[in-house]
Coordinates of C-alpha atoms and ligand atoms in Angstrom, one line a residue:
M25 CA 77.6 62.9 96.3
K26 CA 76.9 66.5 97.2
K27 CA 78.4 67.5 93.9
L28 CA 76.1 65.0 92.1
L29 CA 73.1 66.7 93.7
K30 CA 74.2 70.0 92.2
Y31 CA 73.9 68.4 88.7
I32 CA 70.6 66.7 89.5
R33 CA 69.0 69.9 90.8
P34 CA 68.1 71.4 87.3
Y35 CA 66.4 68.1 86.5
L36 CA 64.7 67.7 89.9
F37 CA 61.2 68.0 88.4
W38 CA 61.8 65.1 86.0
T39 CA 63.7 63.1 88.7
L40 CA 60.7 63.3 91.0
I41 CA 57.9 63.0 88.5
S42 CA 59.4 59.8 87.0
P43 CA 59.1 57.8 90.2
A44 CA 55.5 59.0 90.6
F45 CA 54.7 57.3 87.3
M46 CA 56.5 54.3 88.5
L47 CA 54.4 54.2 91.6
L48 CA 51.3 54.1 89.4
E49 CA 52.8 51.1 87.5
V50 CA 53.7 49.3 90.7
F51 CA 50.3 49.8 92.2
M52 CA 48.7 48.4 89.0
D53 CA 51.0 45.5 89.0
L54 CA 50.1 44.7 92.6
L55 CA 46.3 44.8 91.8
Q56 CA 46.4 42.4 88.9
P57 CA 46.9 39.1 90.8
M58 CA 44.2 40.1 93.2
L59 CA 41.7 40.7 90.4
M60 CA 42.7 37.4 88.8
S61 CA 42.1 35.4 91.9
K62 CA 38.6 37.0 92.2
I63 CA 37.8 35.9 88.6
I64 CA 38.7 32.3 89.4
D65 CA 37.4 32.1 92.9
I66 CA 34.1 34.0 92.4
G67 CA 33.4 34.3 88.7
V68 CA 34.5 30.9 87.5
A69 CA 33.5 29.0 90.7
T70 CA 29.9 30.3 90.6
G71 CA 29.7 30.6 86.7
N72 CA 28.9 34.3 87.0
T73 CA 29.7 35.5 83.4
P74 CA 28.8 39.2 83.8
Y75 CA 31.1 39.3 86.8
I76 CA 33.9 37.7 84.8
V77 CA 33.4 40.3 82.0
R78 CA 33.3 43.2 84.5
M79 CA 36.5 41.9 86.1
C80 CA 38.2 41.5 82.7
V81 CA 37.4 45.1 81.7
L82 CA 38.8 46.2 85.1
M83 CA 41.9 44.2 84.5
C84 CA 42.4 45.7 81.1
T85 CA 42.0 49.2 82.5
V86 CA 44.5 48.5 85.3
A87 CA 46.9 47.1 82.7
L88 CA 46.5 50.2 80.5
L89 CA 47.1 52.5 83.5
G90 CA 50.2 50.4 84.3
V91 CA 51.5 51.0 80.7
V92 CA 51.0 54.7 81.1
G93 CA 52.9 54.6 84.3
G94 CA 55.7 52.6 82.8
V95 CA 56.1 54.7 79.7
G96 CA 55.9 58.0 81.6
N97 CA 58.5 56.8 84.0
M98 CA 60.8 55.7 81.2
I99 CA 60.5 59.0 79.3
F100 CA 61.0 61.2 82.4
S101 CA 63.8 59.2 83.9
T102 CA 65.6 59.3 80.5
K103 CA 65.1 63.0 80.3
A104 CA 66.6 63.5 83.7
G105 CA 69.5 61.1 83.3
Y106 CA 70.6 62.2 79.9
G107 CA 70.2 65.9 80.8
F108 CA 72.3 65.7 84.0
A109 CA 74.9 63.6 82.2
K110 CA 75.2 66.2 79.5
D111 CA 75.8 68.9 82.1
L112 CA 78.3 66.8 84.0
R113 CA 80.1 66.0 80.8
S114 CA 80.4 69.6 79.8
D115 CA 81.7 70.6 83.2
V116 CA 84.3 67.8 83.1
Y117 CA 85.3 69.0 79.6
R118 CA 85.5 72.6 80.7
K119 CA 87.6 71.5 83.7
I120 CA 90.0 69.7 81.4
Q121 CA 90.3 72.8 79.3
S122 CA 91.4 74.7 82.3
F123 CA 94.1 72.1 83.1
S124 CA 97.7 73.0 82.9
F125 CA 100.1 70.9 80.9
A126 CA 101.3 69.4 84.2
N127 CA 97.7 68.3 85.1
I128 CA 97.2 66.7 81.7
D129 CA 100.6 64.9 82.0
Q130 CA 99.4 63.6 85.4
F131 CA 96.1 62.1 84.1
K132 CA 97.1 61.0 80.6
T133 CA 94.9 61.9 77.7
G134 CA 93.4 58.4 77.3
S135 CA 92.2 58.3 80.9
L136 CA 90.6 61.8 80.5
V137 CA 88.7 60.5 77.4
T138 CA 87.4 57.5 79.3
R139 CA 86.4 59.6 82.2
T140 CA 84.5 62.1 80.0
T141 CA 82.7 59.4 78.0
N142 CA 82.4 55.9 79.5
D143 CA 82.5 56.8 83.2
I144 CA 79.9 59.5 82.8
T145 CA 77.7 57.0 80.8
Q146 CA 78.0 54.5 83.7
I147 CA 76.8 57.2 86.1
Q148 CA 74.0 58.2 83.8
N149 CA 72.8 54.6 83.4
A150 CA 72.9 54.0 87.1
F151 CA 71.0 57.2 87.7
V152 CA 68.3 56.2 85.2
T153 CA 68.0 52.7 86.6
C154 CA 67.8 54.1 90.1
I155 CA 65.0 56.5 89.5
R156 CA 63.2 53.6 87.9
M157 CA 64.0 50.9 90.4
L158 CA 64.4 52.8 93.6
I159 CA 60.6 53.1 93.8
R160 CA 59.7 49.9 91.9
A161 CA 61.8 47.4 93.9
P162 CA 60.9 48.4 97.5
F163 CA 57.2 49.0 96.7
L164 CA 56.9 45.7 94.8
F165 CA 58.7 44.0 97.6
F166 CA 56.8 45.4 100.6
G167 CA 53.5 45.5 98.6
G168 CA 54.0 41.8 97.8
V169 CA 54.9 40.9 101.3
V170 CA 51.8 42.6 102.6
M171 CA 49.6 40.9 100.0
V172 CA 50.9 37.4 100.7
C173 CA 50.5 37.9 104.5
V174 CA 46.9 39.0 103.8
I175 CA 46.2 36.0 101.6
S176 CA 47.7 33.4 103.9
P177 CA 50.0 34.2 106.8
R178 CA 50.9 30.5 107.1
L179 CA 52.0 30.1 103.5
S180 CA 53.9 33.4 103.6
L181 CA 56.4 31.8 106.0
V182 CA 57.9 30.0 103.0
V183 CA 58.6 33.3 101.3
L184 CA 60.0 34.9 104.4
A185 CA 62.5 32.1 104.7
A186 CA 63.8 32.7 101.2
I187 CA 64.3 36.4 101.5
P188 CA 67.3 36.5 103.9
L189 CA 69.0 33.8 101.8
L190 CA 68.7 36.0 98.7
G191 CA 69.8 39.1 100.7
M192 CA 73.0 37.4 101.8
F193 CA 73.7 36.3 98.3
I194 CA 73.4 39.8 97.0
A195 CA 75.7 41.2 99.8
V196 CA 78.4 38.8 98.8
L197 CA 78.0 39.7 95.1
L198 CA 78.4 43.4 95.8
K199 CA 81.5 43.0 98.0
K200 CA 83.2 41.0 95.3
G201 CA 82.0 43.3 92.5
A202 CA 83.4 46.7 93.4
P203 CA 87.1 45.9 92.9
L204 CA 86.4 44.1 89.7
F205 CA 84.6 47.2 88.3
M206 CA 87.5 49.5 89.3
S207 CA 89.9 47.3 87.5
M208 CA 87.6 47.2 84.4
Q209 CA 87.6 51.0 84.2
Q210 CA 91.4 51.2 84.5
K211 CA 91.8 48.7 81.7
M212 CA 89.5 50.8 79.6
D213 CA 91.8 53.8 80.3
R214 CA 94.7 51.8 79.0
V215 CA 92.8 50.8 75.8
N216 CA 91.9 54.4 75.2
T217 CA 95.5 55.6 75.8
V218 CA 97.0 53.1 73.4
M219 CA 94.4 53.8 70.8
Q220 CA 94.7 57.5 71.1
E221 CA 98.5 57.5 70.9
N222 CA 98.3 55.1 68.0
L223 CA 95.9 57.2 66.0
A224 CA 97.8 60.4 66.6
G225 CA 101.0 58.8 65.5
I226 CA 99.6 56.5 62.8
R227 CA 101.9 58.0 60.1
V228 CA 105.0 57.5 62.2
I229 CA 103.9 53.9 62.9
K230 CA 103.5 53.2 59.2
A231 CA 106.8 54.9 58.3
F232 CA 108.7 52.8 60.8
A233 CA 106.7 49.7 59.9
R234 CA 105.8 49.4 63.5
S235 CA 102.2 48.3 62.8
A236 CA 102.8 44.8 64.0
Y237 CA 104.2 46.0 67.3
E238 CA 101.4 48.5 67.8
K239 CA 98.8 45.9 67.0
Q240 CA 100.4 43.7 69.6
K241 CA 100.3 46.5 72.1
F242 CA 96.7 47.2 71.4
K243 CA 95.8 43.5 71.5
A244 CA 97.5 43.2 74.9
A245 CA 95.5 46.2 76.3
N246 CA 92.3 44.9 74.7
D247 CA 92.7 41.4 75.9
D248 CA 93.4 42.8 79.4
L249 CA 90.1 44.7 79.3
C250 CA 88.3 41.6 78.0
N251 CA 89.7 39.4 80.7
S252 CA 88.9 41.9 83.4
S253 CA 85.3 42.4 82.0
M254 CA 84.9 38.6 81.8
R255 CA 85.9 38.2 85.4
A256 CA 83.2 40.8 86.4
M257 CA 80.6 39.3 84.1
R258 CA 81.3 35.8 85.1
M259 CA 80.4 36.7 88.6
L260 CA 77.2 38.3 87.3
S261 CA 76.3 35.4 85.0
L262 CA 76.8 33.0 87.9
S263 CA 74.3 35.0 90.0
F264 CA 71.5 34.7 87.4
P265 CA 71.0 30.9 87.6
L266 CA 71.6 30.9 91.4
I267 CA 69.0 33.5 92.0
S268 CA 66.5 31.7 89.8
L269 CA 67.3 28.4 91.6
I270 CA 66.4 30.0 94.9
M271 CA 63.3 31.4 93.3
N272 CA 62.2 28.0 91.8
I273 CA 62.8 26.1 95.1
T274 CA 60.7 28.7 96.9
M275 CA 57.9 28.4 94.3
L276 CA 58.0 24.6 94.6
L277 CA 57.7 24.7 98.3
M278 CA 54.9 27.2 98.0
Y279 CA 52.9 25.0 95.6
F280 CA 53.5 22.0 97.8
F281 CA 52.2 23.7 101.0
G282 CA 49.7 25.8 99.1
G283 CA 48.2 22.7 97.5
R284 CA 47.8 21.1 100.9
L285 CA 46.0 24.1 102.2
V286 CA 43.6 24.1 99.2
F287 CA 42.8 20.4 99.9
S288 CA 42.1 21.1 103.5
G289 CA 39.8 23.9 102.4
M290 CA 41.8 26.7 104.0
L291 CA 42.6 28.4 100.7
E292 CA 40.9 28.9 97.4
P293 CA 42.8 27.8 94.2
G294 CA 42.6 31.4 92.9
Q295 CA 44.3 32.6 96.0
V296 CA 47.2 30.2 95.6
M297 CA 47.6 31.6 92.0
A298 CA 47.6 35.2 93.2
F299 CA 50.0 34.2 96.0
S300 CA 52.4 32.7 93.5
N301 CA 52.3 35.9 91.4
Y302 CA 53.1 38.0 94.5
V303 CA 56.0 35.7 95.3
I304 CA 57.4 36.1 91.8
Q305 CA 57.1 39.9 92.3
I306 CA 58.8 39.8 95.7
L307 CA 61.7 37.7 94.4
S308 CA 62.1 39.6 91.2
S309 CA 62.2 42.9 93.2
L310 CA 65.1 41.4 95.1
T311 CA 66.8 40.4 91.9
M312 CA 66.2 43.9 90.6
S313 CA 67.7 45.4 93.7
S314 CA 70.8 43.3 93.4
F315 CA 71.3 44.5 89.8
M316 CA 70.6 48.1 90.9
L317 CA 73.1 47.8 93.6
M318 CA 75.6 46.4 91.2
F319 CA 75.0 49.3 88.8
L320 CA 75.4 51.6 91.7
S321 CA 78.7 50.1 92.8
R322 CA 80.0 50.3 89.3
A323 CA 78.8 53.9 89.0
G324 CA 80.4 54.6 92.4
V325 CA 83.7 53.7 90.9
S326 CA 83.1 56.0 87.9
L327 CA 81.9 58.8 90.1
K328 CA 85.1 58.6 92.0
R329 CA 87.1 58.9 88.8
V330 CA 85.0 61.8 87.5
N331 CA 85.3 63.5 90.8
E332 CA 89.1 63.2 90.7
V333 CA 89.0 65.3 87.5
L334 CA 86.5 67.8 88.9
D335 CA 88.5 68.1 92.2
T336 CA 91.8 68.7 90.6
K337 CA 92.7 72.3 90.9
S338 CA 94.5 73.5 87.8
D339 CA 98.0 74.2 89.2
I340 CA 98.2 77.3 87.0
S341 CA 95.4 79.8 87.5
D342 CA 94.8 83.5 87.2
G343 CA 97.0 85.8 89.2
P344 CA 95.7 88.4 91.6
N345 CA 96.5 91.6 89.6
K346 CA 93.5 92.2 87.4
D347 CA 94.8 95.5 86.1
A348 CA 98.1 94.3 84.9
K349 CA 98.6 94.7 81.2
V350 CA 101.5 93.8 78.9
T351 CA 102.3 97.1 77.2
R352 CA 105.9 96.9 76.1
G353 CA 106.8 93.2 76.0
E354 CA 109.9 93.2 78.1
V355 CA 110.9 89.8 79.5
E356 CA 113.2 89.1 82.3
F357 CA 114.3 85.8 83.8
K358 CA 115.6 86.1 87.3
D359 CA 117.5 83.0 88.5
V360 CA 114.9 80.6 87.1
S361 CA 115.2 76.9 87.8
F362 CA 112.6 74.4 86.6
R363 CA 111.9 70.7 87.1
Y364 CA 109.0 68.9 85.4
P365 CA 106.3 68.0 88.0
G366 CA 106.9 64.5 89.2
A367 CA 110.3 64.2 87.6
S368 CA 113.3 63.3 89.7
G369 CA 117.0 64.0 89.1
D370 CA 118.6 67.2 87.9
P371 CA 116.4 70.2 87.1
V372 CA 115.8 70.8 83.4
L373 CA 116.7 74.5 83.7
K374 CA 119.2 75.8 86.2
H375 CA 119.6 79.3 87.4
I376 CA 118.6 81.0 84.1
S377 CA 118.9 84.8 84.2
F378 CA 118.7 87.1 81.2
S379 CA 116.5 89.9 79.9
A380 CA 114.9 90.8 76.5
K381 CA 114.1 94.4 75.8
P382 CA 111.0 95.4 73.7
G383 CA 111.9 95.1 70.0
E384 CA 114.8 92.8 70.6
T385 CA 115.2 89.4 69.0
V386 CA 116.5 86.8 71.3
A387 CA 117.7 83.6 69.8
I388 CA 118.1 80.4 71.8
L389 CA 120.6 77.8 70.5
G390 CA 121.4 74.5 72.1
A391 CA 121.6 70.8 71.6
T392 CA 118.4 68.8 71.5
G393 CA 117.0 68.2 75.0
S394 CA 119.0 71.1 76.4
G395 CA 115.8 72.8 77.6
K396 CA 115.1 75.4 74.9
S397 CA 111.4 74.6 74.5
T398 CA 111.0 74.3 78.3
L399 CA 112.5 77.8 78.7
V400 CA 110.1 79.6 76.4
N401 CA 107.1 77.6 77.6
L402 CA 107.6 79.2 81.0
I403 CA 106.9 82.7 79.6
P404 CA 103.1 82.1 78.8
R405 CA 103.0 79.9 81.9
L406 CA 102.4 76.6 80.2
Y407 CA 104.3 75.4 83.2
D408 CA 105.3 77.4 86.3
V409 CA 108.8 78.0 87.4
S410 CA 110.1 75.9 90.3
E411 CA 112.5 78.6 91.6
G412 CA 113.2 82.2 90.7
E413 CA 110.8 84.4 88.8
I414 CA 109.9 85.6 85.3
M415 CA 108.9 89.2 84.8
V416 CA 107.0 90.6 81.9
D417 CA 107.0 94.4 81.9
D418 CA 108.4 94.2 85.5
I419 CA 105.4 92.3 86.7
N420 CA 105.7 88.6 87.7
V421 CA 104.0 86.4 85.2
K422 CA 102.2 84.7 88.1
D423 CA 100.4 88.0 88.9
Y424 CA 98.7 88.5 85.5
E425 CA 95.4 87.1 84.6
L426 CA 96.1 84.2 82.3
A427 CA 94.0 85.5 79.4
T428 CA 95.9 88.9 79.6
L429 CA 99.3 87.3 79.7
R430 CA 98.7 84.7 77.0
G431 CA 96.7 87.2 74.9
A432 CA 99.9 89.3 74.7
I433 CA 102.1 86.4 73.7
G434 CA 102.1 84.8 70.2
V435 CA 103.4 81.2 70.2
A436 CA 104.3 78.9 67.4
L437 CA 105.0 75.7 69.3
Q438 CA 107.6 73.2 68.1
E439 CA 104.9 70.8 67.0
S440 CA 102.7 72.5 64.4
V441 CA 99.1 71.8 65.4
L442 CA 96.3 73.0 63.2
F443 CA 92.6 72.0 63.6
T444 CA 90.0 70.6 61.3
G445 CA 88.4 73.6 59.5
T446 CA 89.3 76.1 56.9
I447 CA 92.6 77.9 56.8
D448 CA 90.8 81.1 57.5
E449 CA 89.2 79.6 60.7
N450 CA 92.6 78.4 61.9
L451 CA 94.1 81.8 61.4
H452 CA 91.2 83.4 63.3
W453 CA 92.3 81.5 66.4
G454 CA 94.8 84.3 66.9
D455 CA 92.0 86.9 67.0
N456 CA 88.4 86.1 66.4
N457 CA 87.6 89.6 65.1
A458 CA 90.6 90.0 62.8
S459 CA 89.8 91.5 59.5
E460 CA 90.4 89.7 56.2
E461 CA 93.1 92.2 55.6
S462 CA 95.1 91.6 58.7
I463 CA 94.7 87.8 58.2
K464 CA 96.2 88.2 54.8
Q465 CA 98.9 90.5 56.1
A466 CA 99.9 88.0 58.8
A467 CA 100.0 85.3 56.3
A468 CA 102.1 87.4 54.0
I469 CA 104.7 88.0 56.7
A470 CA 104.8 84.3 57.5
Q471 CA 105.3 83.6 53.8
A472 CA 102.1 81.7 53.7
D473 CA 99.9 84.0 51.6
A474 CA 101.6 82.9 48.3
F475 CA 100.9 79.1 48.7
V476 CA 97.5 79.6 50.3
S477 CA 96.4 81.8 47.3
K478 CA 97.5 79.1 45.0
F479 CA 95.0 76.6 46.5
A480 CA 91.8 76.4 44.5
D481 CA 89.8 77.5 47.5
G482 CA 92.4 79.9 48.9
Y483 CA 91.7 80.7 52.5
E484 CA 88.6 78.6 52.5
T485 CA 90.6 75.5 51.9
V486 CA 89.5 72.9 54.4
L487 CA 92.3 71.4 56.5
G488 CA 92.1 67.7 57.6
Q489 CA 92.6 66.7 61.2
R490 CA 95.8 68.3 62.4
G491 CA 96.3 69.8 59.0
V492 CA 97.2 66.5 57.3
N493 CA 96.8 67.9 53.8
L494 CA 99.7 70.4 54.2
S495 CA 103.4 69.9 54.0
G496 CA 105.5 70.4 57.2
G497 CA 106.8 73.8 56.1
Q498 CA 103.3 75.0 55.1
K499 CA 102.0 74.0 58.5
Q500 CA 104.8 75.8 60.2
R501 CA 104.2 79.0 58.2
L502 CA 100.4 78.9 59.0
C503 CA 101.3 78.5 62.7
I504 CA 103.5 81.5 62.6
A505 CA 100.7 83.5 60.8
R506 CA 98.2 82.4 63.4
A507 CA 100.5 83.7 66.1
L508 CA 101.0 87.0 64.3
V509 CA 97.3 87.6 63.7
K510 CA 96.9 88.5 67.4
H511 CA 99.5 91.2 67.1
P512 CA 101.4 90.0 70.2
R513 CA 103.8 92.0 72.2
I514 CA 106.0 88.9 72.6
L515 CA 106.4 86.3 69.8
I516 CA 107.8 82.9 70.5
L517 CA 108.9 80.8 67.5
D518 CA 110.0 77.4 68.8
D519 CA 111.9 75.8 65.9
S520 CA 109.1 77.1 63.7
T521 CA 111.1 77.4 60.6
S522 CA 113.0 74.1 60.8
A523 CA 111.1 72.8 57.8
V524 CA 111.3 76.0 55.8
D525 CA 114.1 76.7 53.3
L526 CA 116.8 79.3 54.1
S527 CA 115.6 82.1 51.8
T528 CA 112.0 81.8 52.9
E529 CA 113.2 81.9 56.5
A530 CA 115.2 85.0 55.9
K531 CA 112.1 86.6 54.3
I532 CA 110.0 85.7 57.3
Q533 CA 112.5 87.3 59.7
S534 CA 112.9 90.5 57.7
G535 CA 109.1 90.7 57.3
L536 CA 108.8 90.4 61.1
R537 CA 111.3 93.2 61.7
D538 CA 109.6 95.5 59.2
A539 CA 106.0 95.0 60.4
F540 CA 106.5 94.4 64.1
G541 CA 109.6 96.4 64.9
D542 CA 108.7 96.8 68.6
M543 CA 107.8 93.2 69.3
T544 CA 110.0 91.1 71.5
V545 CA 110.9 87.9 69.5
F546 CA 112.2 84.6 70.8
I547 CA 113.6 82.4 68.1
I548 CA 114.6 78.8 68.8
A549 CA 116.5 77.2 66.0
Q550 CA 119.1 74.6 65.3
R551 CA 120.6 76.5 62.3
I552 CA 123.2 79.2 62.9
S553 CA 121.9 81.1 59.9
S554 CA 118.5 81.4 61.6
V555 CA 120.0 83.1 64.7
M556 CA 122.9 85.0 63.3
D557 CA 121.1 88.4 63.1
A558 CA 119.6 88.2 66.5
D559 CA 120.2 91.0 69.1
K560 CA 121.1 88.4 71.6
I561 CA 121.9 84.7 71.3
L562 CA 121.6 82.5 74.4
L563 CA 123.7 79.4 74.2
I564 CA 122.1 76.7 76.3
D565 CA 123.6 73.4 77.3
N566 CA 122.1 71.0 79.7
G567 CA 119.7 73.6 81.1
E568 CA 122.3 76.3 81.7
I569 CA 123.1 79.4 79.8
I570 CA 126.8 78.9 79.0
D571 CA 127.2 82.2 77.1
S572 CA 125.1 84.9 75.6
G573 CA 125.8 87.8 73.2
K574 CA 125.7 88.8 69.6
H575 CA 127.0 86.5 66.8
E576 CA 130.3 88.2 66.4
E577 CA 131.0 88.4 70.1
L578 CA 130.2 84.7 70.6
K579 CA 132.2 83.7 67.6
R580 CA 135.2 85.4 69.1
R581 CA 135.0 84.3 72.7
C582 CA 132.9 81.1 73.0
S583 CA 134.6 77.9 71.8
V584 CA 131.3 75.9 71.8
Y585 CA 129.7 78.5 69.6
R586 CA 132.6 78.5 67.2
E587 CA 132.4 74.7 66.9
I588 CA 128.7 75.0 65.9
V589 CA 129.5 77.7 63.4
V590 CA 132.3 75.6 61.9
S591 CA 130.2 72.5 61.7
Q592 CA 127.4 74.3 60.0
L593 CA 128.9 77.0 57.9
G594 CA 132.5 75.8 57.5
E595 CA 135.9 77.0 58.8
E596 CA 135.8 80.3 56.9
A597 CA 132.6 81.6 58.6
A598 CA 134.2 81.2 62.0
N599 CA 136.9 83.7 61.3
Ligands
ATP611 N1 106.5 67.0 79.7 C1 107.7 66.7 80.1 N2 107.8 65.9 81.2 C2 109.0 65.6 81.7 N3 110.2 65.9 81.1 C3 110.2 66.6 80.0 C4 108.9 67.0 79.4 N4 109.2 67.7 78.3 C5 110.5 67.7 78.2 N5 111.1 67.0 79.2 C6 112.6 66.9 79.4 O1 113.1 68.1 79.5 C7 114.4 68.2 78.8 C8 114.4 69.5 77.9 O2 113.4 69.3 77.0 P1 113.1 70.5 75.9 O3 111.9 70.1 75.2 O4 113.0 71.8 76.6 O5 114.4 70.4 75.0 P2 114.7 71.2 73.7 O6 116.0 71.9 74.0 O7 113.6 72.0 73.3 O8 115.0 70.1 72.7 P3 114.7 70.1 71.1 O9 115.8 70.8 70.4 O10 114.8 68.6 70.8 O11 113.4 70.6 70.9 C9 114.5 67.0 78.1 O12 115.5 66.2 78.7 C10 113.2 66.2 78.2 O13 113.5 64.9 78.5
MG612 MG1 112.3 71.9 71.8

């Protein structure tokens, strides 16, 4: 709640001025029945036409002022609500940007989408409704009660009996509503998660003819959301007729007793009419409150979910050493073990120790799932080690500021991800201020310049979402170029040439050596030919380094390595 106030503060003026306009509207609403009763009881009863006209003009003025109040309240409350929701949304978004991979794994992307969109909209709607109704409902209620008591204390007993009945009803409604709303938001998460996964993987789904299965999966999540919403709405829809039943019975009793009071001369007919109008106002203010509370309880659920995001501390944050800089690019793993957060069983990496000197190329070879990607992801702190430490230039990676550390490391991740925009924009991700020349140079080393130049628009070619209009190998080469643009001290290529033919791969590697001779390079590859020339090959199996050395050494002494060589290059190559 305190956090919410922080977001409301910049819009405090609108938040306060809006109810002031509402006050005007309520006041005018409360005046109307009184004026009407005067027209009937004085104007009509005595046939005083000028009085009726005067009163009519007054009523019109009052109505107009009411409209001004209503419109003003609407405009300002919307301004406050949408403004504060915008700020909240950008903070949640910014927070998510600061999340580590582990944080994102924990929330699931779909849920983060729901929280940033739907949940914040719920809070915004509740806020807007509140600054409208928070003044309107109580004033209309108490104003109405005072007015009925003034008109006829005896008749007002009828109304006062109905109020607790409605109040009890509303309390029950609220108690039942909260869990239903929570479940609704969770189902919404599920729909978003399924949808998001589905859209991201739509090509795979089609290739595997899994559309029917995916449709079924979406249908299940969607039906679930529908059922859950129906349950909540059923409760709400039941409440409408029940509230109006209570209201109608109250009106009936009021007319019955009111009529008798008119016959006995204790009340004027106009007064009964005004009375009935006030009763409607009182009861509708109660209905309004019930919906407002309902909105609030729903927004409370959403607020809790948004707060969970805001309160989550990114488990990877800047280290204390602000002056630490990566100058040489030396990397050392000291007895590093790693387990994915929340995972049980064996660690993914076990007691890994090795070092990579500046300018060295370290290749990592191993079966799929052996932990190669995990190992290199620890260097830019995409995850933090569970045990041991990783040093870059003799400083623990945890001591660097993240921007410094990551700024010095160029990564082409296993999955080539490009963004909507031109090729040029994508390559500038590496370095915003890179000159056209250095962009072209990086692309040339990554063997991307040739094919990009062939495109009609060259570097201005617009890429679709995730770079759909490129081949796998083209995407990989652009990702390498993007990593090179920032002239990193350490370069990590995680299976980045798997979709590139052998001769192109050889050209990329020799280009790297020529242009970035002092850069430390990590190459993960499945092909022996990709790693043969490396200064050091780490052979990984099941999260452990089983041997390391140069190609020739390993070929001689490591049977596993020999097997791989034989299987890929034939018997002769192993000798
Ligand atoms: N985000 C994650 N959460 C939990 N476990 C994970 C996660 N990512 C990978 N793993 C597990 O860690 C192990 C090592 O994965 P990793 O991606 O490092 O393998 P890899 O050697 O790069 O394989 P490949 O050659 O197929 O890319 C795998 O068993 C995998 O199941
Ligand atoms: Mg991998």
